[in-house]
Amino acid sequence: MNKYIAGIALVTLPFFSNAETTIVSEILVGTTHNNLTTSSHIRGENNKFSNSENSESYGIRLGVKFTDNISIELSRNVHGSVESNFTYTYYTQSPGIPGGGTIPSETQAITADHSFDIESTKLGFKLEYNLWSDLFINTRIGIAYWEYDDSTPHYSHDDGDTGNDVYYSVGADYHITENIYVGLEYSFFEATDNWDDTSGDNLGSFGKFSHEVEDLSLIAGWNF
């Protein structure tokens, strides 16, 4: 999917490569608010945890304006690292006692620290409107290809995960000069996935996770 997004961008850009085309470049720095919910069914036990945490974020964005109000954009965003923990509950079965009978099973709980990094590549459209003088308001919509690095919200999965979901944003830009501007943007997408384990000790285990990614970013941009 990441290569697919890049391919669309590379194929599309030449159509706008003429004397009237405006190329836009932006740097984004801000904060990501992470809302994470994970549920699982492992070895007969249901487990669920949720967490809300902020992380630092940054990104770069390139765009091509093919009218005064519409642009196509490609961006790469790093949403930071989230530290979390969850409790996994399971039963232990003791062997029989001398003379017959069994010892009742006991419940054990393990609290595990969990961290993961999330990044995204976004391809979409920007619609903007000149509200007043040098002040513009805008909205964006497109596809976010998200990636977890090294570890994920999955139980027993440590090799990362990927997916794609719709993103949208609203914001405003103020032009300091004809070619230089600053802005503020709020953007949102939700990374969701299901998993199941069909082998080993966790046979029959399954679960799902939802990760809401909300970015509030300051923007420095220029046209050329």
PDB file of C-alpha atoms in Angstrom:
ATOM      1  CA  MET A   1       0.000   0.000   0.000  1.00  0.00           C
ATOM      2  CA  ASN A   2       2.856   2.381   0.748  1.00  0.00           C
ATOM      3  CA  LYS A   3       4.340   1.763  -2.718  1.00  0.00           C
ATOM      4  CA  TYR A   4       0.858   2.138  -4.206  1.00  0.00           C
ATOM      5  CA  ILE A   5       0.443   5.600  -2.656  1.00  0.00           C
ATOM      6  CA  ALA A   6       3.888   6.685  -3.841  1.00  0.00           C
ATOM      7  CA  GLY A   7       3.085   5.368  -7.323  1.00  0.00           C
ATOM      8  CA  ILE A   8      -0.111   7.403  -7.551  1.00  0.00           C
ATOM      9  CA  ALA A   9       1.775  10.522  -6.496  1.00  0.00           C
ATOM     10  CA  LEU A  10       4.547  10.005  -9.051  1.00  0.00           C
ATOM     11  CA  VAL A  11       2.081   9.344 -11.865  1.00  0.00           C
ATOM     12  CA  THR A  12      -0.096  12.323 -10.963  1.00  0.00           C
ATOM     13  CA  LEU A  13       2.550  15.013 -10.474  1.00  0.00           C
ATOM     14  CA  PRO A  14       3.682  15.265 -14.136  1.00  0.00           C
ATOM     15  CA  PHE A  15       0.159  16.240 -15.226  1.00  0.00           C
ATOM     16  CA  PHE A  16       0.550  19.463 -13.265  1.00  0.00           C
ATOM     17  CA  SER A  17       4.169  20.189 -14.233  1.00  0.00           C
ATOM     18  CA  ASN A  18       3.727  23.349 -16.284  1.00  0.00           C
ATOM     19  CA  ALA A  19       4.471  27.042 -15.979  1.00  0.00           C
ATOM     20  CA  GLU A  20       1.287  27.709 -13.986  1.00  0.00           C
ATOM     21  CA  THR A  21       1.842  24.958 -11.429  1.00  0.00           C
ATOM     22  CA  THR A  22       2.559  25.889  -7.804  1.00  0.00           C
ATOM     23  CA  ILE A  23       4.567  23.439  -5.702  1.00  0.00           C
ATOM     24  CA  VAL A  24       3.926  23.582  -1.948  1.00  0.00           C
ATOM     25  CA  SER A  25       6.273  22.336   0.775  1.00  0.00           C
ATOM     26  CA  GLU A  26       5.446  22.189   4.493  1.00  0.00           C
ATOM     27  CA  ILE A  27       7.016  21.203   7.798  1.00  0.00           C
ATOM     28  CA  LEU A  28       4.687  20.095  10.613  1.00  0.00           C
ATOM     29  CA  VAL A  29       5.543  19.993  14.319  1.00  0.00           C
ATOM     30  CA  GLY A  30       3.102  19.300  17.114  1.00  0.00           C
ATOM     31  CA  THR A  31       1.448  16.839  19.481  1.00  0.00           C
ATOM     32  CA  THR A  32      -0.402  13.570  18.914  1.00  0.00           C
ATOM     33  CA  HIS A  33      -3.202  12.518  21.250  1.00  0.00           C
ATOM     34  CA  ASN A  34      -3.463   8.710  21.235  1.00  0.00           C
ATOM     35  CA  ASN A  35      -6.630   6.875  22.273  1.00  0.00           C
ATOM     36  CA  LEU A  36      -6.005   3.129  22.263  1.00  0.00           C
ATOM     37  CA  THR A  37      -8.428   0.282  22.974  1.00  0.00           C
ATOM     38  CA  THR A  38      -7.452  -3.379  22.691  1.00  0.00           C
ATOM     39  CA  SER A  39      -9.520  -6.472  23.450  1.00  0.00           C
ATOM     40  CA  SER A  40      -8.477 -10.122  23.215  1.00  0.00           C
ATOM     41  CA  HIS A  41      -9.664 -13.653  23.918  1.00  0.00           C
ATOM     42  CA  ILE A  42      -6.660 -15.757  24.932  1.00  0.00           C
ATOM     43  CA  ARG A  43      -6.789 -19.303  26.303  1.00  0.00           C
ATOM     44  CA  GLY A  44     -10.430 -18.900  27.247  1.00  0.00           C
ATOM     45  CA  GLU A  45      -9.984 -15.553  28.997  1.00  0.00           C
ATOM     46  CA  ASN A  46     -11.236 -12.155  27.844  1.00  0.00           C
ATOM     47  CA  ASN A  47      -8.828  -9.256  28.336  1.00  0.00           C
ATOM     48  CA  LYS A  48      -9.283  -5.587  27.571  1.00  0.00           C
ATOM     49  CA  PHE A  49      -7.249  -2.459  28.122  1.00  0.00           C
ATOM     50  CA  SER A  50      -7.420   1.153  27.050  1.00  0.00           C
ATOM     51  CA  ASN A  51      -5.018   4.031  27.274  1.00  0.00           C
ATOM     52  CA  SER A  52      -4.896   7.717  26.439  1.00  0.00           C
ATOM     53  CA  GLU A  53      -1.540   9.411  26.072  1.00  0.00           C
ATOM     54  CA  ASN A  54       0.154  12.304  24.272  1.00  0.00           C
ATOM     55  CA  SER A  55       3.312  12.082  22.190  1.00  0.00           C
ATOM     56  CA  GLU A  56       5.398  14.446  20.072  1.00  0.00           C
ATOM     57  CA  SER A  57       4.817  14.427  16.322  1.00  0.00           C
ATOM     58  CA  TYR A  58       6.404  15.879  13.214  1.00  0.00           C
ATOM     59  CA  GLY A  59       6.152  15.515   9.460  1.00  0.00           C
ATOM     60  CA  ILE A  60       6.826  16.865   5.989  1.00  0.00           C
ATOM     61  CA  ARG A  61       4.313  17.466   3.214  1.00  0.00           C
ATOM     62  CA  LEU A  62       4.572  18.194  -0.509  1.00  0.00           C
ATOM     63  CA  GLY A  63       1.686  19.379  -2.613  1.00  0.00           C
ATOM     64  CA  VAL A  64       0.740  20.537  -6.095  1.00  0.00           C
ATOM     65  CA  LYS A  65      -1.886  23.249  -6.552  1.00  0.00           C
ATOM     66  CA  PHE A  66      -3.800  22.754  -9.788  1.00  0.00           C
ATOM     67  CA  THR A  67      -6.373  25.459  -9.003  1.00  0.00           C
ATOM     68  CA  ASP A  68      -6.408  28.338  -6.519  1.00  0.00           C
ATOM     69  CA  ASN A  69      -8.507  26.243  -4.127  1.00  0.00           C
ATOM     70  CA  ILE A  70      -7.580  22.591  -4.728  1.00  0.00           C
ATOM     71  CA  SER A  71      -4.286  20.753  -4.159  1.00  0.00           C
ATOM     72  CA  ILE A  72      -3.130  17.152  -4.155  1.00  0.00           C
ATOM     73  CA  GLU A  73      -0.697  16.304  -1.338  1.00  0.00           C
ATOM     74  CA  LEU A  74       1.646  13.582  -0.142  1.00  0.00           C
ATOM     75  CA  SER A  75       2.979  13.613   3.432  1.00  0.00           C
ATOM     76  CA  ARG A  76       5.063  11.539   5.811  1.00  0.00           C
ATOM     77  CA  ASN A  77       4.196  11.787   9.511  1.00  0.00           C
ATOM     78  CA  VAL A  78       5.836  10.441  12.660  1.00  0.00           C
ATOM     79  CA  HIS A  79       3.279  10.313  15.475  1.00  0.00           C
ATOM     80  CA  GLY A  80       5.682   9.390  18.259  1.00  0.00           C
ATOM     81  CA  SER A  81       6.068   6.584  20.756  1.00  0.00           C
ATOM     82  CA  VAL A  82       3.306   5.535  23.146  1.00  0.00           C
ATOM     83  CA  GLU A  83       4.067   3.822  26.451  1.00  0.00           C
ATOM     84  CA  SER A  84       1.306   1.640  27.835  1.00  0.00           C
ATOM     85  CA  ASN A  85       0.648  -1.440  29.951  1.00  0.00           C
ATOM     86  CA  PHE A  86      -2.013  -4.083  30.241  1.00  0.00           C
ATOM     87  CA  THR A  87      -2.954  -6.919  32.568  1.00  0.00           C
ATOM     88  CA  TYR A  88      -3.200 -10.457  31.233  1.00  0.00           C
ATOM     89  CA  THR A  89      -5.194 -12.867  33.417  1.00  0.00           C
ATOM     90  CA  TYR A  90      -4.959 -16.650  33.149  1.00  0.00           C
ATOM     91  CA  TYR A  91      -5.699 -19.804  35.170  1.00  0.00           C
ATOM     92  CA  THR A  92      -3.126 -22.231  36.545  1.00  0.00           C
ATOM     93  CA  GLN A  93      -4.054 -25.884  37.079  1.00  0.00           C
ATOM     94  CA  SER A  94      -2.214 -27.774  39.814  1.00  0.00           C
ATOM     95  CA  PRO A  95      -1.617 -31.547  39.632  1.00  0.00           C
ATOM     96  CA  GLY A  96      -3.603 -33.938  41.805  1.00  0.00           C
ATOM     97  CA  ILE A  97      -2.871 -34.325  45.501  1.00  0.00           C
ATOM     98  CA  PRO A  98      -1.859 -37.612  47.199  1.00  0.00           C
ATOM     99  CA  GLY A  99      -4.860 -39.799  47.910  1.00  0.00           C
ATOM    100  CA  GLY A 100      -6.891 -38.414  45.041  1.00  0.00           C
ATOM    101  CA  GLY A 101      -8.669 -35.184  44.299  1.00  0.00           C
ATOM    102  CA  THR A 102      -7.402 -32.010  42.712  1.00  0.00           C
ATOM    103  CA  ILE A 103      -6.390 -28.596  43.867  1.00  0.00           C
ATOM    104  CA  PRO A 104      -8.701 -25.886  42.504  1.00  0.00           C
ATOM    105  CA  SER A 105      -7.193 -23.767  39.756  1.00  0.00           C
ATOM    106  CA  GLU A 106      -5.945 -20.326  40.688  1.00  0.00           C
ATOM    107  CA  THR A 107      -6.094 -17.067  38.826  1.00  0.00           C
ATOM    108  CA  GLN A 108      -2.795 -15.403  37.993  1.00  0.00           C
ATOM    109  CA  ALA A 109      -2.304 -11.946  36.540  1.00  0.00           C
ATOM    110  CA  ILE A 110       0.666 -10.471  34.718  1.00  0.00           C
ATOM    111  CA  THR A 111       1.034  -6.753  34.061  1.00  0.00           C
ATOM    112  CA  ALA A 112       3.141  -6.109  30.982  1.00  0.00           C
ATOM    113  CA  ASP A 113       4.692  -2.831  29.879  1.00  0.00           C
ATOM    114  CA  HIS A 114       4.066  -2.140  26.222  1.00  0.00           C
ATOM    115  CA  SER A 115       5.429   0.508  23.868  1.00  0.00           C
ATOM    116  CA  PHE A 116       5.018   1.103  20.167  1.00  0.00           C
ATOM    117  CA  ASP A 117       5.773   3.717  17.509  1.00  0.00           C
ATOM    118  CA  ILE A 118       3.303   4.699  14.802  1.00  0.00           C
ATOM    119  CA  GLU A 119       4.007   6.496  11.521  1.00  0.00           C
ATOM    120  CA  SER A 120       1.852   7.256   8.492  1.00  0.00           C
ATOM    121  CA  THR A 121       2.051   8.173   4.825  1.00  0.00           C
ATOM    122  CA  LYS A 122      -0.911  10.244   3.653  1.00  0.00           C
ATOM    123  CA  LEU A 123      -2.190  10.922   0.149  1.00  0.00           C
ATOM    124  CA  GLY A 124      -5.150  13.229  -0.281  1.00  0.00           C
ATOM    125  CA  PHE A 125      -6.697  16.492  -1.368  1.00  0.00           C
ATOM    126  CA  LYS A 126      -6.673  19.934   0.225  1.00  0.00           C
ATOM    127  CA  LEU A 127      -9.565  22.360  -0.271  1.00  0.00           C
ATOM    128  CA  GLU A 128      -8.965  25.954   0.840  1.00  0.00           C
ATOM    129  CA  TYR A 129     -10.886  29.194   0.922  1.00  0.00           C
ATOM    130  CA  ASN A 130      -9.645  32.777   1.275  1.00  0.00           C
ATOM    131  CA  LEU A 131     -11.575  33.907   4.336  1.00  0.00           C
ATOM    132  CA  TRP A 132     -10.081  37.361   4.674  1.00  0.00           C
ATOM    133  CA  SER A 133      -7.054  39.146   3.199  1.00  0.00           C
ATOM    134  CA  ASP A 134      -4.084  36.801   3.877  1.00  0.00           C
ATOM    135  CA  LEU A 135      -6.058  34.330   6.028  1.00  0.00           C
ATOM    136  CA  PHE A 136      -7.143  31.005   4.508  1.00  0.00           C
ATOM    137  CA  ILE A 137      -9.173  28.156   6.005  1.00  0.00           C
ATOM    138  CA  ASN A 138      -8.849  24.611   4.696  1.00  0.00           C
ATOM    139  CA  THR A 139      -9.912  21.003   4.973  1.00  0.00           C
ATOM    140  CA  ARG A 140      -8.169  17.819   3.868  1.00  0.00           C
ATOM    141  CA  ILE A 141      -9.317  14.261   3.170  1.00  0.00           C
ATOM    142  CA  GLY A 142      -7.513  11.184   1.896  1.00  0.00           C
ATOM    143  CA  ILE A 143      -5.988   7.811   2.726  1.00  0.00           C
ATOM    144  CA  ALA A 144      -3.513   7.289   5.582  1.00  0.00           C
ATOM    145  CA  TYR A 145      -1.234   4.255   5.274  1.00  0.00           C
ATOM    146  CA  TRP A 146      -0.169   3.618   8.890  1.00  0.00           C
ATOM    147  CA  GLU A 147       2.701   1.541  10.225  1.00  0.00           C
ATOM    148  CA  TYR A 148       3.633   0.229  13.664  1.00  0.00           C
ATOM    149  CA  ASP A 149       7.375  -0.193  14.165  1.00  0.00           C
ATOM    150  CA  ASP A 150       8.846  -3.141  16.103  1.00  0.00           C
ATOM    151  CA  SER A 151       5.822  -3.824  18.300  1.00  0.00           C
ATOM    152  CA  THR A 152       2.068  -3.424  18.071  1.00  0.00           C
ATOM    153  CA  PRO A 153      -0.993  -3.335  20.334  1.00  0.00           C
ATOM    154  CA  HIS A 154      -1.479  -7.036  19.516  1.00  0.00           C
ATOM    155  CA  TYR A 155      -0.870  -9.695  22.114  1.00  0.00           C
ATOM    156  CA  SER A 156       2.207 -11.790  21.179  1.00  0.00           C
ATOM    157  CA  HIS A 157       2.939  -9.795  18.014  1.00  0.00           C
ATOM    158  CA  ASP A 158       6.281  -7.973  17.928  1.00  0.00           C
ATOM    159  CA  ASP A 159       6.976  -7.595  14.216  1.00  0.00           C
ATOM    160  CA  GLY A 160       4.942  -4.489  13.480  1.00  0.00           C
ATOM    161  CA  ASP A 161       1.744  -4.089  11.497  1.00  0.00           C
ATOM    162  CA  THR A 162       0.344  -1.960   8.674  1.00  0.00           C
ATOM    163  CA  GLY A 163      -2.998  -0.848   7.320  1.00  0.00           C
ATOM    164  CA  ASN A 164      -4.825   2.052   5.726  1.00  0.00           C
ATOM    165  CA  ASP A 165      -7.769   4.171   6.804  1.00  0.00           C
ATOM    166  CA  VAL A 166      -9.387   7.469   5.870  1.00  0.00           C
ATOM    167  CA  TYR A 167      -7.995  10.664   7.399  1.00  0.00           C
ATOM    168  CA  TYR A 168      -9.387  14.171   7.521  1.00  0.00           C
ATOM    169  CA  SER A 169      -8.236  17.528   8.849  1.00  0.00           C
ATOM    170  CA  VAL A 170      -9.258  21.145   9.304  1.00  0.00           C
ATOM    171  CA  GLY A 171      -6.939  24.106   9.602  1.00  0.00           C
ATOM    172  CA  ALA A 172      -6.002  27.661   8.770  1.00  0.00           C
ATOM    173  CA  ASP A 173      -3.026  29.355   7.075  1.00  0.00           C
ATOM    174  CA  TYR A 174      -1.796  32.924   7.320  1.00  0.00           C
ATOM    175  CA  HIS A 175       0.417  34.237   4.522  1.00  0.00           C
ATOM    176  CA  ILE A 176       3.319  36.316   5.791  1.00  0.00           C
ATOM    177  CA  THR A 177       4.439  36.974   2.226  1.00  0.00           C
ATOM    178  CA  GLU A 178       3.157  35.812  -1.134  1.00  0.00           C
ATOM    179  CA  ASN A 179       5.197  32.604  -0.878  1.00  0.00           C
ATOM    180  CA  ILE A 180       5.659  32.014   2.872  1.00  0.00           C
ATOM    181  CA  TYR A 181       2.938  31.155   5.373  1.00  0.00           C
ATOM    182  CA  VAL A 182       2.322  29.659   8.810  1.00  0.00           C
ATOM    183  CA  GLY A 183      -0.633  27.589   9.905  1.00  0.00           C
ATOM    184  CA  LEU A 184      -2.423  25.454  12.463  1.00  0.00           C
ATOM    185  CA  GLU A 185      -4.005  22.069  11.719  1.00  0.00           C
ATOM    186  CA  TYR A 186      -6.068  19.401  13.478  1.00  0.00           C
ATOM    187  CA  SER A 187      -6.082  15.974  11.809  1.00  0.00           C
ATOM    188  CA  PHE A 188      -7.591  12.599  12.670  1.00  0.00           C
ATOM    189  CA  PHE A 189      -7.515   8.978  11.588  1.00  0.00           C
ATOM    190  CA  GLU A 190      -8.262   5.683  13.309  1.00  0.00           C
ATOM    191  CA  ALA A 191      -6.018   2.643  12.866  1.00  0.00           C
ATOM    192  CA  THR A 192      -8.032  -0.556  13.333  1.00  0.00           C
ATOM    193  CA  ASP A 193      -7.239  -4.230  12.885  1.00  0.00           C
ATOM    194  CA  ASN A 194      -8.260  -7.744  13.931  1.00  0.00           C
ATOM    195  CA  TRP A 195      -5.926 -10.634  14.697  1.00  0.00           C
ATOM    196  CA  ASP A 196      -6.081 -14.325  15.471  1.00  0.00           C
ATOM    197  CA  ASP A 197      -3.599 -17.014  16.466  1.00  0.00           C
ATOM    198  CA  THR A 198      -4.143 -20.427  14.882  1.00  0.00           C
ATOM    199  CA  SER A 199      -1.069 -22.257  16.112  1.00  0.00           C
ATOM    200  CA  GLY A 200       0.954 -23.038  19.221  1.00  0.00           C
ATOM    201  CA  ASP A 201      -0.158 -22.567  22.805  1.00  0.00           C
ATOM    202  CA  ASN A 202      -2.489 -19.705  21.892  1.00  0.00           C
ATOM    203  CA  LEU A 203      -4.639 -21.740  19.475  1.00  0.00           C
ATOM    204  CA  GLY A 204      -8.075 -20.159  19.198  1.00  0.00           C
ATOM    205  CA  SER A 205      -6.943 -16.762  20.485  1.00  0.00           C
ATOM    206  CA  PHE A 206      -8.233 -13.643  18.762  1.00  0.00           C
ATOM    207  CA  GLY A 207      -8.685  -9.941  19.332  1.00  0.00           C
ATOM    208  CA  LYS A 208      -8.920  -6.479  17.855  1.00  0.00           C
ATOM    209  CA  PHE A 209      -7.540  -3.021  18.464  1.00  0.00           C
ATOM    210  CA  SER A 210      -8.526   0.555  17.721  1.00  0.00           C
ATOM    211  CA  HIS A 211      -6.038   3.422  17.824  1.00  0.00           C
ATOM    212  CA  GLU A 212      -7.380   6.957  17.364  1.00  0.00           C
ATOM    213  CA  VAL A 213      -4.623   9.324  16.242  1.00  0.00           C
ATOM    214  CA  GLU A 214      -5.350  13.033  16.710  1.00  0.00           C
ATOM    215  CA  ASP A 215      -2.657  15.504  15.634  1.00  0.00           C
ATOM    216  CA  LEU A 216      -2.493  19.201  16.464  1.00  0.00           C
ATOM    217  CA  SER A 217       0.301  20.713  14.379  1.00  0.00           C
ATOM    218  CA  LEU A 218       1.980  24.026  13.712  1.00  0.00           C
ATOM    219  CA  ILE A 219       2.866  24.458  10.049  1.00  0.00           C
ATOM    220  CA  ALA A 220       5.597  26.382   8.259  1.00  0.00           C
ATOM    221  CA  GLY A 221       5.074  26.386   4.494  1.00  0.00           C
ATOM    222  CA  TRP A 222       6.287  27.966   1.307  1.00  0.00           C
ATOM    223  CA  ASN A 223       5.267  28.016  -2.356  1.00  0.00           C
ATOM    224  CA  PHE A 224       7.699  27.802  -5.255  1.00  0.00           C
TER     225      PHE A 224
END
